[in-house]
Coordinates of N, CA and C in Angstrom, one line a residue:
Chain A
G282 N 92.9 67.5 131.2 CA 91.6 68.1 131.3 C 90.8 67.5 132.4
N283 N 89.7 68.1 132.7 CA 88.8 67.6 133.8 C 88.2 66.3 133.4
S284 N 87.9 65.4 134.4 CA 87.4 64.1 134.1 C 86.6 63.6 135.3
V285 N 85.8 62.6 135.1 CA 85.0 61.9 136.1 C 85.2 60.4 136.0
T286 N 85.4 59.8 137.1 CA 85.6 58.3 137.1 C 84.6 57.7 138.0
Q287 N 83.8 56.8 137.5 CA 82.8 56.1 138.3 C 83.1 54.7 138.5
M288 N 82.6 54.0 139.5 CA 82.7 52.6 139.6 C 81.9 51.9 138.6
E289 N 82.4 50.8 138.1 CA 81.7 50.1 137.1 C 80.6 49.3 137.7
G290 N 79.5 49.1 136.9 CA 78.5 48.3 137.3 C 78.5 47.0 136.5
P291 N 77.4 46.3 136.5 CA 76.2 46.7 137.3 C 76.3 46.4 138.8
V292 N 75.6 47.1 139.6 CA 75.5 46.9 141.0 C 74.1 46.2 141.3
T293 N 74.1 45.1 141.9 CA 72.9 44.4 142.2 C 72.7 44.2 143.7
L294 N 71.6 44.7 144.2 CA 71.4 44.7 145.7 C 70.0 44.2 145.9
S295 N 69.8 43.7 147.1 CA 68.5 43.4 147.6 C 67.8 44.6 148.2
E296 N 66.5 44.6 148.1 CA 65.7 45.7 148.7 C 66.1 46.0 150.1
E297 N 66.2 47.2 150.5 CA 66.6 47.7 151.9 C 68.1 47.6 152.1
A298 N 68.9 47.2 151.2 CA 70.3 47.2 151.3 C 70.9 48.6 151.3
F299 N 72.1 48.8 151.8 CA 72.8 50.1 151.7 C 73.5 50.2 150.4
L300 N 73.4 51.4 149.8 CA 74.1 51.6 148.5 C 75.2 52.6 148.6
T301 N 76.3 52.3 147.9 CA 77.3 53.3 147.7 C 77.8 53.1 146.2
I302 N 77.8 54.3 145.5 CA 78.3 54.3 144.2 C 79.5 55.3 144.2
N303 N 80.7 54.8 143.9 CA 81.9 55.7 144.0 C 82.0 56.6 142.8
C304 N 82.4 57.8 143.1 CA 82.7 58.8 142.0 C 83.9 59.6 142.4
T305 N 85.0 59.7 141.6 CA 86.1 60.6 141.9 C 86.3 61.5 140.6
Y306 N 86.9 62.6 140.8 CA 87.0 63.5 139.7 C 88.4 64.2 139.7
T307 N 88.7 64.7 138.6 CA 90.0 65.4 138.3 C 89.5 66.8 137.8
A308 N 90.0 67.9 138.4 CA 89.5 69.2 137.9 C 90.5 70.2 138.4
T309 N 90.6 71.3 137.6 CA 91.3 72.5 138.0 C 90.2 73.4 138.5
G310 N 90.5 74.1 139.6 CA 89.5 75.0 140.1 C 88.5 74.2 141.0
Y311 N 87.3 74.8 141.1 CA 86.3 74.2 142.0 C 85.0 74.0 141.3
P312 N 84.9 72.9 140.6 CA 83.6 72.7 139.8 C 82.5 72.3 140.7
S313 N 81.3 72.5 140.3 CA 80.1 72.0 140.9 C 80.0 70.5 140.5
L314 N 79.5 69.7 141.4 CA 79.3 68.3 141.2 C 77.9 67.8 141.2
F315 N 77.5 66.9 140.4 CA 76.2 66.5 140.2 C 76.0 64.9 140.2
W316 N 74.9 64.5 140.6 CA 74.4 63.1 140.3 C 73.1 63.2 139.5
Y317 N 73.1 62.5 138.3 CA 71.9 62.4 137.5 C 71.5 61.0 137.5
V318 N 70.2 60.7 137.3 CA 69.7 59.4 137.3 C 68.9 59.2 136.0
Q319 N 69.0 58.0 135.4 CA 68.3 57.7 134.1 C 67.5 56.5 134.4
Y320 N 66.2 56.6 134.4 CA 65.3 55.5 134.6 C 65.0 54.9 133.2
P321 N 64.7 53.6 133.1 CA 64.5 52.9 131.8 C 63.7 53.7 130.9
G322 N 64.2 53.9 129.7 CA 63.4 54.5 128.6 C 63.3 56.0 128.7
E323 N 64.0 56.6 129.6 CA 63.9 58.1 129.8 C 65.2 58.8 129.7
G324 N 65.2 60.1 129.6 CA 66.4 60.9 129.6 C 66.9 61.0 131.1
L325 N 68.0 61.7 131.2 CA 68.6 61.9 132.6 C 67.8 63.0 133.3
Q326 N 67.8 62.9 134.6 CA 67.2 63.9 135.4 C 68.1 64.1 136.6
L327 N 68.2 65.4 137.1 CA 69.0 65.7 138.2 C 68.6 65.0 139.5
L328 N 69.5 64.3 140.2 CA 69.2 63.7 141.5 C 69.6 64.6 142.6
L329 N 70.8 65.1 142.6 CA 71.3 66.0 143.6 C 72.6 66.7 143.1
K330 N 73.0 67.8 143.8 CA 74.2 68.5 143.4 C 74.8 69.1 144.6
A331 N 76.1 69.5 144.5 CA 76.8 70.2 145.5 C 77.7 71.2 144.8
T332 N 77.8 72.4 145.3 CA 78.5 73.4 144.6 C 79.8 73.9 145.2
K333 N 80.1 73.4 146.4 CA 81.4 73.8 147.0 C 81.8 72.7 148.0
A334 N 83.1 72.7 148.3 CA 83.7 71.7 149.2 C 82.9 71.6 150.5
D335 N 82.7 70.3 150.9 CA 82.0 70.0 152.2 C 80.5 70.1 152.1
D336 N 80.0 70.6 151.0 CA 78.5 70.7 150.7 C 78.0 69.2 150.7
K337 N 76.8 69.0 151.2 CA 76.1 67.7 151.0 C 74.9 68.0 150.2
G338 N 74.8 67.3 149.1 CA 73.5 67.3 148.3 C 72.7 66.1 148.7
S339 N 71.3 66.3 148.7 CA 70.5 65.2 149.1 C 69.1 65.3 148.4
N340 N 68.5 64.1 148.2 CA 67.2 64.1 147.5 C 66.7 62.7 147.5
K341 N 65.5 62.4 147.8 CA 64.8 61.1 147.7 C 65.6 60.1 148.5
G342 N 66.2 60.5 149.6 CA 67.0 59.5 150.5 C 68.4 59.3 150.0
F343 N 68.8 59.9 148.9 CA 70.2 59.8 148.4 C 71.0 61.0 149.0
E344 N 72.3 60.7 149.2 CA 73.1 61.8 149.7 C 74.5 61.7 149.0
A345 N 75.2 62.8 148.8 CA 76.6 62.8 148.4 C 77.2 64.0 149.0
T346 N 78.5 63.9 149.4 CA 79.2 65.0 150.0 C 80.4 65.3 149.1
Y347 N 80.6 66.6 148.8 CA 81.7 67.1 148.0 C 83.0 67.1 148.9
R348 N 83.9 66.1 148.6 CA 85.1 66.0 149.4 C 86.3 66.4 148.5
K349 N 86.7 67.6 148.8 CA 87.8 68.2 148.0 C 89.1 67.5 148.3
E350 N 89.4 67.0 149.6 CA 90.6 66.4 149.9 C 90.8 65.1 149.2
T351 N 89.7 64.4 149.0 CA 89.8 63.1 148.3 C 89.3 63.2 146.9
T352 N 88.9 64.3 146.4 CA 88.3 64.6 145.1 C 87.3 63.5 144.8
S353 N 86.3 63.4 145.7 CA 85.3 62.4 145.6 C 83.9 63.0 145.8
F354 N 82.9 62.3 145.3 CA 81.5 62.7 145.4 C 80.7 61.4 145.4
H355 N 80.8 60.5 146.4 CA 80.2 59.2 146.4 C 78.7 59.3 146.7
L356 N 77.9 58.6 146.0 CA 76.5 58.5 146.2 C 76.1 57.4 147.2
E357 N 75.3 57.8 148.1 CA 74.8 56.8 149.1 C 73.3 56.8 149.4
K358 N 72.8 55.7 149.7 CA 71.4 55.6 150.2 C 71.3 54.5 151.2
G359 N 70.6 54.8 152.3 CA 70.6 53.8 153.4 C 69.8 52.6 153.1
S360 N 68.8 52.7 152.3 CA 67.9 51.6 152.1 C 67.2 51.7 150.7
V361 N 67.7 50.9 149.8 CA 67.3 51.0 148.4 C 65.9 50.3 148.2
Q362 N 65.2 50.8 147.2 CA 64.0 50.2 146.8 C 64.1 49.7 145.4
V363 N 63.1 48.8 145.0 CA 63.1 48.3 143.6 C 63.0 49.5 142.6
S364 N 62.3 50.5 143.0 CA 62.1 51.7 142.1 C 63.3 52.5 141.9
D365 N 64.4 52.2 142.7 CA 65.7 52.9 142.5 C 66.5 52.3 141.4
S366 N 66.0 51.2 140.8 CA 66.8 50.6 139.7 C 66.8 51.5 138.5
A367 N 68.1 51.9 138.1 CA 68.3 52.9 137.1 C 69.8 53.0 136.8
V368 N 70.2 53.9 135.9 CA 71.6 54.1 135.7 C 71.9 55.5 136.3
Y369 N 73.0 55.6 137.1 CA 73.4 56.8 137.8 C 74.6 57.3 137.2
F370 N 74.6 58.6 137.0 CA 75.8 59.3 136.3 C 76.3 60.4 137.3
C371 N 77.6 60.4 137.5 CA 78.2 61.5 138.2 C 78.7 62.5 137.1
A372 N 78.7 63.8 137.5 CA 79.1 64.8 136.5 C 79.7 66.0 137.2
L373 N 80.5 66.7 136.5 CA 81.0 68.0 137.0 C 80.9 69.1 135.9
S374 N 80.9 70.3 136.4 CA 80.8 71.4 135.4 C 82.2 71.9 135.1
D375 N 82.4 72.3 133.8 CA 83.7 72.6 133.3 C 83.6 73.9 132.5
K376 N 84.4 74.9 132.8 CA 84.2 76.2 132.1 C 84.8 76.1 130.7
G377 N 83.9 76.2 129.8 CA 84.3 76.2 128.4 C 84.3 77.7 127.9
S378 N 84.4 77.9 126.6 CA 84.3 79.2 126.1 C 82.8 79.6 125.9
G379 N 82.4 80.7 126.5 CA 81.1 81.2 126.4 C 80.2 80.7 127.5
T380 N 80.3 79.5 127.9 CA 79.4 79.0 129.0 C 80.0 77.8 129.6
Y381 N 79.4 77.2 130.6 CA 79.9 76.0 131.2 C 79.3 74.8 130.4
K382 N 80.2 73.8 130.3 CA 79.7 72.5 129.8 C 79.9 71.5 130.9
Y383 N 79.4 70.3 130.7 CA 79.4 69.3 131.8 C 80.0 68.0 131.3
I384 N 80.8 67.4 132.2 CA 81.5 66.2 131.9 C 80.9 65.1 132.7
F385 N 80.5 64.0 132.1 CA 79.8 62.9 132.7 C 80.7 61.7 132.9
G386 N 80.5 60.9 133.9 CA 81.1 59.6 134.0 C 80.4 58.6 133.1
T387 N 80.9 57.4 133.2 CA 80.3 56.4 132.3 C 79.0 55.8 132.7
G388 N 78.6 56.1 133.9 CA 77.3 55.6 134.4 C 77.5 54.3 135.2
T389 N 76.7 54.1 136.2 CA 76.6 52.9 137.0 C 75.2 52.4 137.0
R390 N 75.0 51.2 136.5 CA 73.7 50.6 136.5 C 73.4 49.9 137.8
L391 N 72.3 50.3 138.5 CA 71.9 49.7 139.7 C 70.6 48.9 139.5
K392 N 70.6 47.6 140.0 CA 69.5 46.8 139.9 C 69.1 46.4 141.3
V393 N 67.9 46.6 141.8 CA 67.5 46.3 143.1 C 66.4 45.2 143.0
L394 N 66.7 44.1 143.7 CA 65.8 42.9 143.7 C 64.9 42.9 144.9
A395 N 63.7 42.5 144.6 CA 62.7 42.5 145.7 C 62.9 41.3 146.6
Chain B
D25 N 56.9 73.2 134.8 CA 57.8 72.1 134.5 C 58.6 72.3 133.2
V26 N 59.9 72.1 133.3 CA 60.7 72.3 132.0 C 60.4 71.1 131.2
K27 N 60.3 71.3 129.9 CA 60.1 70.2 129.0 C 61.1 70.4 127.8
V28 N 61.8 69.3 127.6 CA 62.7 69.2 126.4 C 62.1 68.0 125.6
T29 N 61.8 68.3 124.3 CA 61.3 67.3 123.5 C 62.2 67.0 122.3
Q30 N 62.2 65.8 121.9 CA 63.0 65.4 120.7 C 62.1 64.8 119.7
S31 N 62.4 65.1 118.4 CA 61.5 64.9 117.3 C 61.1 63.4 117.2
S32 N 62.1 62.5 117.5 CA 61.8 61.1 117.3 C 62.3 60.3 118.4
R33 N 61.7 59.2 118.8 CA 62.2 58.3 119.8 C 63.1 57.3 119.2
Y34 N 62.7 56.8 118.0 CA 63.5 55.8 117.2 C 63.6 56.3 115.8
L35 N 64.8 56.0 115.2 CA 65.0 56.4 113.8 C 65.9 55.4 113.2
V36 N 65.5 55.0 112.0 CA 66.4 54.0 111.2 C 66.7 54.7 109.9
K37 N 68.0 54.8 109.6 CA 68.5 55.5 108.4 C 69.6 54.6 107.7
R38 N 69.8 55.0 106.5 CA 70.8 54.2 105.7 C 72.1 55.0 105.6
T39 N 73.2 54.3 105.5 CA 74.5 54.9 105.4 C 74.5 55.9 104.2
G40 N 75.1 57.1 104.5 CA 75.2 58.1 103.5 C 74.0 59.1 103.5
E41 N 72.9 58.8 104.2 CA 71.8 59.7 104.3 C 72.1 60.9 105.2
K42 N 71.5 62.0 104.9 CA 71.6 63.2 105.8 C 70.5 63.1 106.9
V43 N 70.8 63.2 108.1 CA 69.9 63.0 109.2 C 69.8 64.2 110.0
F44 N 68.5 64.6 110.4 CA 68.3 65.7 111.2 C 67.6 65.3 112.5
L45 N 68.2 65.6 113.6 CA 67.6 65.4 114.9 C 67.2 66.7 115.5
E46 N 66.0 66.9 115.9 CA 65.5 68.1 116.4 C 65.2 68.1 117.9
C47 N 65.5 69.2 118.5 CA 65.3 69.3 120.0 C 64.6 70.7 120.2
V48 N 63.6 70.7 121.0 CA 62.9 71.9 121.4 C 62.7 72.0 122.9
Q49 N 63.0 73.1 123.5 CA 62.8 73.3 124.9 C 61.8 74.5 125.1
D50 N 61.0 74.4 126.2 CA 60.0 75.4 126.4 C 60.2 76.4 127.5
M51 N 61.5 76.4 128.0 CA 61.7 77.2 129.2 C 62.6 78.4 129.0
D52 N 62.8 78.8 127.8 CA 63.6 80.0 127.5 C 65.0 79.9 127.9
H53 N 65.6 78.6 127.9 CA 66.9 78.4 128.3 C 67.9 78.9 127.3
E54 N 69.0 79.5 127.7 CA 70.0 80.0 126.8 C 70.9 78.8 126.3
N55 N 71.2 77.9 127.1 CA 72.2 76.8 126.8 C 71.4 75.6 126.3
M56 N 72.0 75.0 125.2 CA 71.5 73.7 124.7 C 72.6 72.9 124.3
F57 N 72.5 71.5 124.5 CA 73.5 70.6 124.3 C 73.1 69.4 123.6
W58 N 74.0 68.8 122.8 CA 73.7 67.5 122.2 C 74.8 66.5 122.7
Y59 N 74.4 65.3 123.2 CA 75.2 64.3 123.6 C 74.9 63.0 122.9
R60 N 75.9 62.1 122.8 CA 75.5 60.7 122.5 C 75.9 59.8 123.6
Q61 N 75.1 58.8 123.8 CA 75.2 57.9 124.9 C 75.5 56.5 124.4
D62 N 76.6 55.9 124.7 CA 77.0 54.6 124.3 C 77.4 53.7 125.5
P63 N 77.1 52.4 125.5 CA 77.4 51.6 126.6 C 78.9 51.6 126.9
G64 N 79.2 51.8 128.2 CA 80.6 51.8 128.6 C 81.3 53.1 128.4
L65 N 80.7 54.0 127.7 CA 81.3 55.3 127.4 C 80.6 56.5 128.0
G66 N 79.4 56.2 128.5 CA 78.6 57.3 129.2 C 78.1 58.3 128.2
L67 N 78.0 59.5 128.6 CA 77.6 60.6 127.8 C 78.8 61.4 127.3
R68 N 78.8 61.6 126.0 CA 79.9 62.4 125.4 C 79.3 63.6 124.6
L69 N 79.9 64.8 124.9 CA 79.3 66.0 124.3 C 79.7 66.2 122.9
I70 N 78.7 66.4 122.0 CA 79.0 66.6 120.6 C 79.1 68.1 120.3
Y71 N 78.1 68.8 120.6 CA 78.1 70.3 120.4 C 77.3 70.9 121.5
F72 N 77.5 72.2 121.7 CA 76.6 72.9 122.6 C 76.5 74.4 122.1
S73 N 75.5 75.1 122.6 CA 75.2 76.4 122.1 C 74.8 77.2 123.3
Y74 N 75.3 78.4 123.5 CA 74.9 79.3 124.6 C 74.1 80.5 124.1
D75 N 73.7 80.5 122.9 CA 72.9 81.6 122.3 C 72.5 81.3 120.9
V76 N 71.5 82.0 120.5 CA 71.1 81.8 119.1 C 72.3 82.0 118.1
K77 N 72.4 81.2 117.2 CA 73.5 81.2 116.2 C 74.9 81.0 116.7
M78 N 75.0 80.8 118.0 CA 76.3 80.5 118.6 C 76.4 79.0 118.8
K79 N 77.6 78.4 118.5 CA 77.8 77.0 118.7 C 79.2 76.8 119.1
E80 N 79.5 75.7 119.9 CA 80.8 75.4 120.3 C 81.0 73.9 120.1
K81 N 82.1 73.4 119.7 CA 82.4 72.0 119.6 C 82.6 71.4 120.9
G82 N 82.0 70.2 121.1 CA 82.2 69.4 122.3 C 83.4 68.5 122.1
D83 N 83.3 67.3 122.7 CA 84.5 66.4 122.7 C 84.5 65.5 121.4
I84 N 83.4 65.3 120.8 CA 83.4 64.5 119.6 C 82.5 65.1 118.4
P85 N 82.9 66.2 117.9 CA 82.1 66.9 116.9 C 82.2 66.3 115.5
E86 N 83.2 65.4 115.2 CA 83.5 65.0 113.9 C 82.3 64.2 113.3
G87 N 81.9 64.6 112.1 CA 80.8 63.9 111.4 C 79.4 64.6 111.8
Y88 N 79.4 65.6 112.6 CA 78.2 66.2 113.0 C 78.3 67.7 112.8
S89 N 77.1 68.4 112.6 CA 77.0 69.8 112.7 C 75.7 70.2 113.4
V90 N 75.6 71.4 113.7 CA 74.4 71.9 114.5 C 73.9 73.2 113.9
S91 N 72.6 73.4 114.3 CA 72.0 74.7 113.9 C 71.1 75.2 115.0
R92 N 71.3 76.5 115.3 CA 70.4 77.1 116.3 C 69.9 78.5 115.8
E93 N 68.8 78.4 115.1 CA 68.3 79.6 114.5 C 67.3 80.3 115.4
K94 N 66.7 79.6 116.3 CA 65.8 80.1 117.3 C 66.2 79.6 118.7
K95 N 65.9 80.4 119.7 CA 66.4 80.1 121.0 C 65.9 78.7 121.5
E96 N 64.7 78.4 121.1 CA 64.1 77.2 121.7 C 64.5 75.9 121.0
R97 N 65.1 76.0 119.8 CA 65.3 74.8 119.0 C 66.8 74.7 118.6
F98 N 67.3 73.4 118.8 CA 68.7 73.1 118.5 C 68.7 71.8 117.7
S99 N 69.2 71.9 116.5 CA 69.2 70.7 115.6 C 70.6 70.1 115.5
L100 N 70.6 68.8 115.5 CA 71.9 68.1 115.2 C 71.7 67.5 113.8
I101 N 72.8 67.6 113.1 CA 72.8 67.2 111.7 C 73.9 66.2 111.5
L102 N 73.6 65.0 110.9 CA 74.6 64.1 110.5 C 74.6 64.2 109.0
E103 N 75.7 64.8 108.5 CA 75.8 65.2 107.1 C 75.7 63.9 106.2
S104 N 76.4 62.9 106.6 CA 76.4 61.6 105.8 C 76.5 60.5 106.8
A105 N 75.4 59.9 107.2 CA 75.3 59.0 108.3 C 76.2 57.8 108.1
S106 N 76.9 57.3 109.1 CA 77.7 56.1 109.0 C 77.3 55.2 110.2
T107 N 77.6 53.9 110.0 CA 77.2 52.9 111.0 C 77.7 53.2 112.4
N108 N 78.9 53.8 112.4 CA 79.5 54.1 113.8 C 78.8 55.3 114.5
Q109 N 77.8 55.9 113.8 CA 76.9 56.9 114.4 C 75.6 56.3 115.0
T110 N 75.5 55.0 114.9 CA 74.4 54.3 115.6 C 74.6 54.5 117.1
S111 N 73.6 55.1 117.7 CA 73.7 55.5 119.1 C 72.4 56.0 119.7
M112 N 72.4 56.3 121.0 CA 71.3 57.1 121.6 C 71.8 58.6 121.6
Y113 N 71.0 59.5 121.2 CA 71.3 60.9 121.2 C 70.4 61.6 122.1
L114 N 71.0 62.4 123.0 CA 70.3 63.1 124.1 C 70.5 64.6 123.9
C115 N 69.4 65.3 124.0 CA 69.5 66.8 124.0 C 69.2 67.3 125.4
A116 N 69.8 68.4 125.8 CA 69.6 68.9 127.1 C 69.6 70.5 127.0
S117 N 69.0 71.1 128.0 CA 69.1 72.6 128.0 C 69.3 73.0 129.5
S118 N 69.8 74.3 129.6 CA 70.0 74.8 130.9 C 70.0 76.3 130.8
L119 N 69.7 77.0 132.0 CA 69.9 78.4 132.0 C 71.3 78.8 131.9
Y120 N 71.5 80.0 131.4 CA 72.9 80.5 131.3 C 73.1 81.3 132.6
G121 N 73.6 80.5 133.7 CA 73.8 81.1 135.0 C 75.2 81.7 135.2
G122 N 76.1 81.2 134.4 CA 77.5 81.7 134.5 C 78.2 81.2 135.7
S123 N 77.7 80.2 136.4 CA 78.4 79.7 137.6 C 78.7 78.3 137.5
G124 N 78.2 77.6 136.6 CA 78.4 76.1 136.5 C 77.6 75.3 137.4
Q125 N 76.6 76.0 138.1 CA 75.8 75.2 139.1 C 74.4 74.9 138.4
E126 N 74.2 75.2 137.2 CA 72.9 75.1 136.6 C 72.5 73.6 136.3
T127 N 71.3 73.3 136.6 CA 70.8 72.0 136.3 C 70.6 71.8 134.8
Q128 N 70.9 70.7 134.2 CA 70.6 70.4 132.8 C 69.3 69.6 132.8
Y129 N 68.5 69.9 131.9 CA 67.2 69.2 131.7 C 67.3 68.5 130.3
F130 N 67.0 67.2 130.4 CA 67.2 66.3 129.3 C 65.9 65.9 128.6
G131 N 66.0 65.7 127.3 CA 64.9 65.1 126.6 C 65.0 63.6 126.7
P132 N 64.0 62.9 126.2 CA 63.9 61.4 126.3 C 64.9 60.6 125.5
G133 N 65.5 61.3 124.5 CA 66.5 60.6 123.7 C 65.9 60.1 122.4
T134 N 66.8 60.1 121.4 CA 66.5 59.5 120.1 C 67.5 58.3 119.9
R135 N 66.9 57.1 119.7 CA 67.8 56.0 119.4 C 67.9 55.9 117.9
L136 N 69.1 56.1 117.4 CA 69.3 56.1 115.9 C 70.1 54.8 115.5
L137 N 69.5 54.2 114.5 CA 70.2 53.0 113.9 C 70.5 53.3 112.5
V138 N 71.8 53.2 112.2 CA 72.3 53.5 110.8 C 72.7 52.1 110.2
L139 N 72.0 51.8 109.1 CA 72.2 50.5 108.4 C 73.1 50.6 107.2

């Protein structure tokens, strides 16, 4: 079945450092890919998404490119801030019966130090 | 702004109790989902629903049931709570777009402790 694999955390960086969080997937067909973020004490919220190969999703300085050849969707940010400290989830859409459901990775905790 | 609300942020129950977790969304979304979130396991889908009175099992439905009598409300029921159901429960909703591109909107979660 379809699945998502994320790099394990926690990832600890200094402010203004470059961030990469790896995500690879296994899927039949061409799913849409998502990054969600969960700030402390909150539910998840969409960070960015890409719906087809070579699409780049971007938001709040974060970017991820849908790479079909390497089945990857790595999250990057050029300069992280303390406020980016959160848990990041990679996800893909999966056609179930009746509607699409979503498969999430295990999450990667990011801690940014001032 | 889409809003998904969950009835409780924290809940403590005893083993064997029947537990109801309620979720309400205000954006007329067709799809609703229940997940549990555990450290190292991420989010796992328990049940989802794409229409009133329709439900589909997710990856870990055992020990749970759901009810969707109205479009805006999706309830998760633990028929007889057990300690291994101690977890964070997240509700989400999305439009029924039929393309798999739809954004999911999450509630703040209910942290359930079963003693």
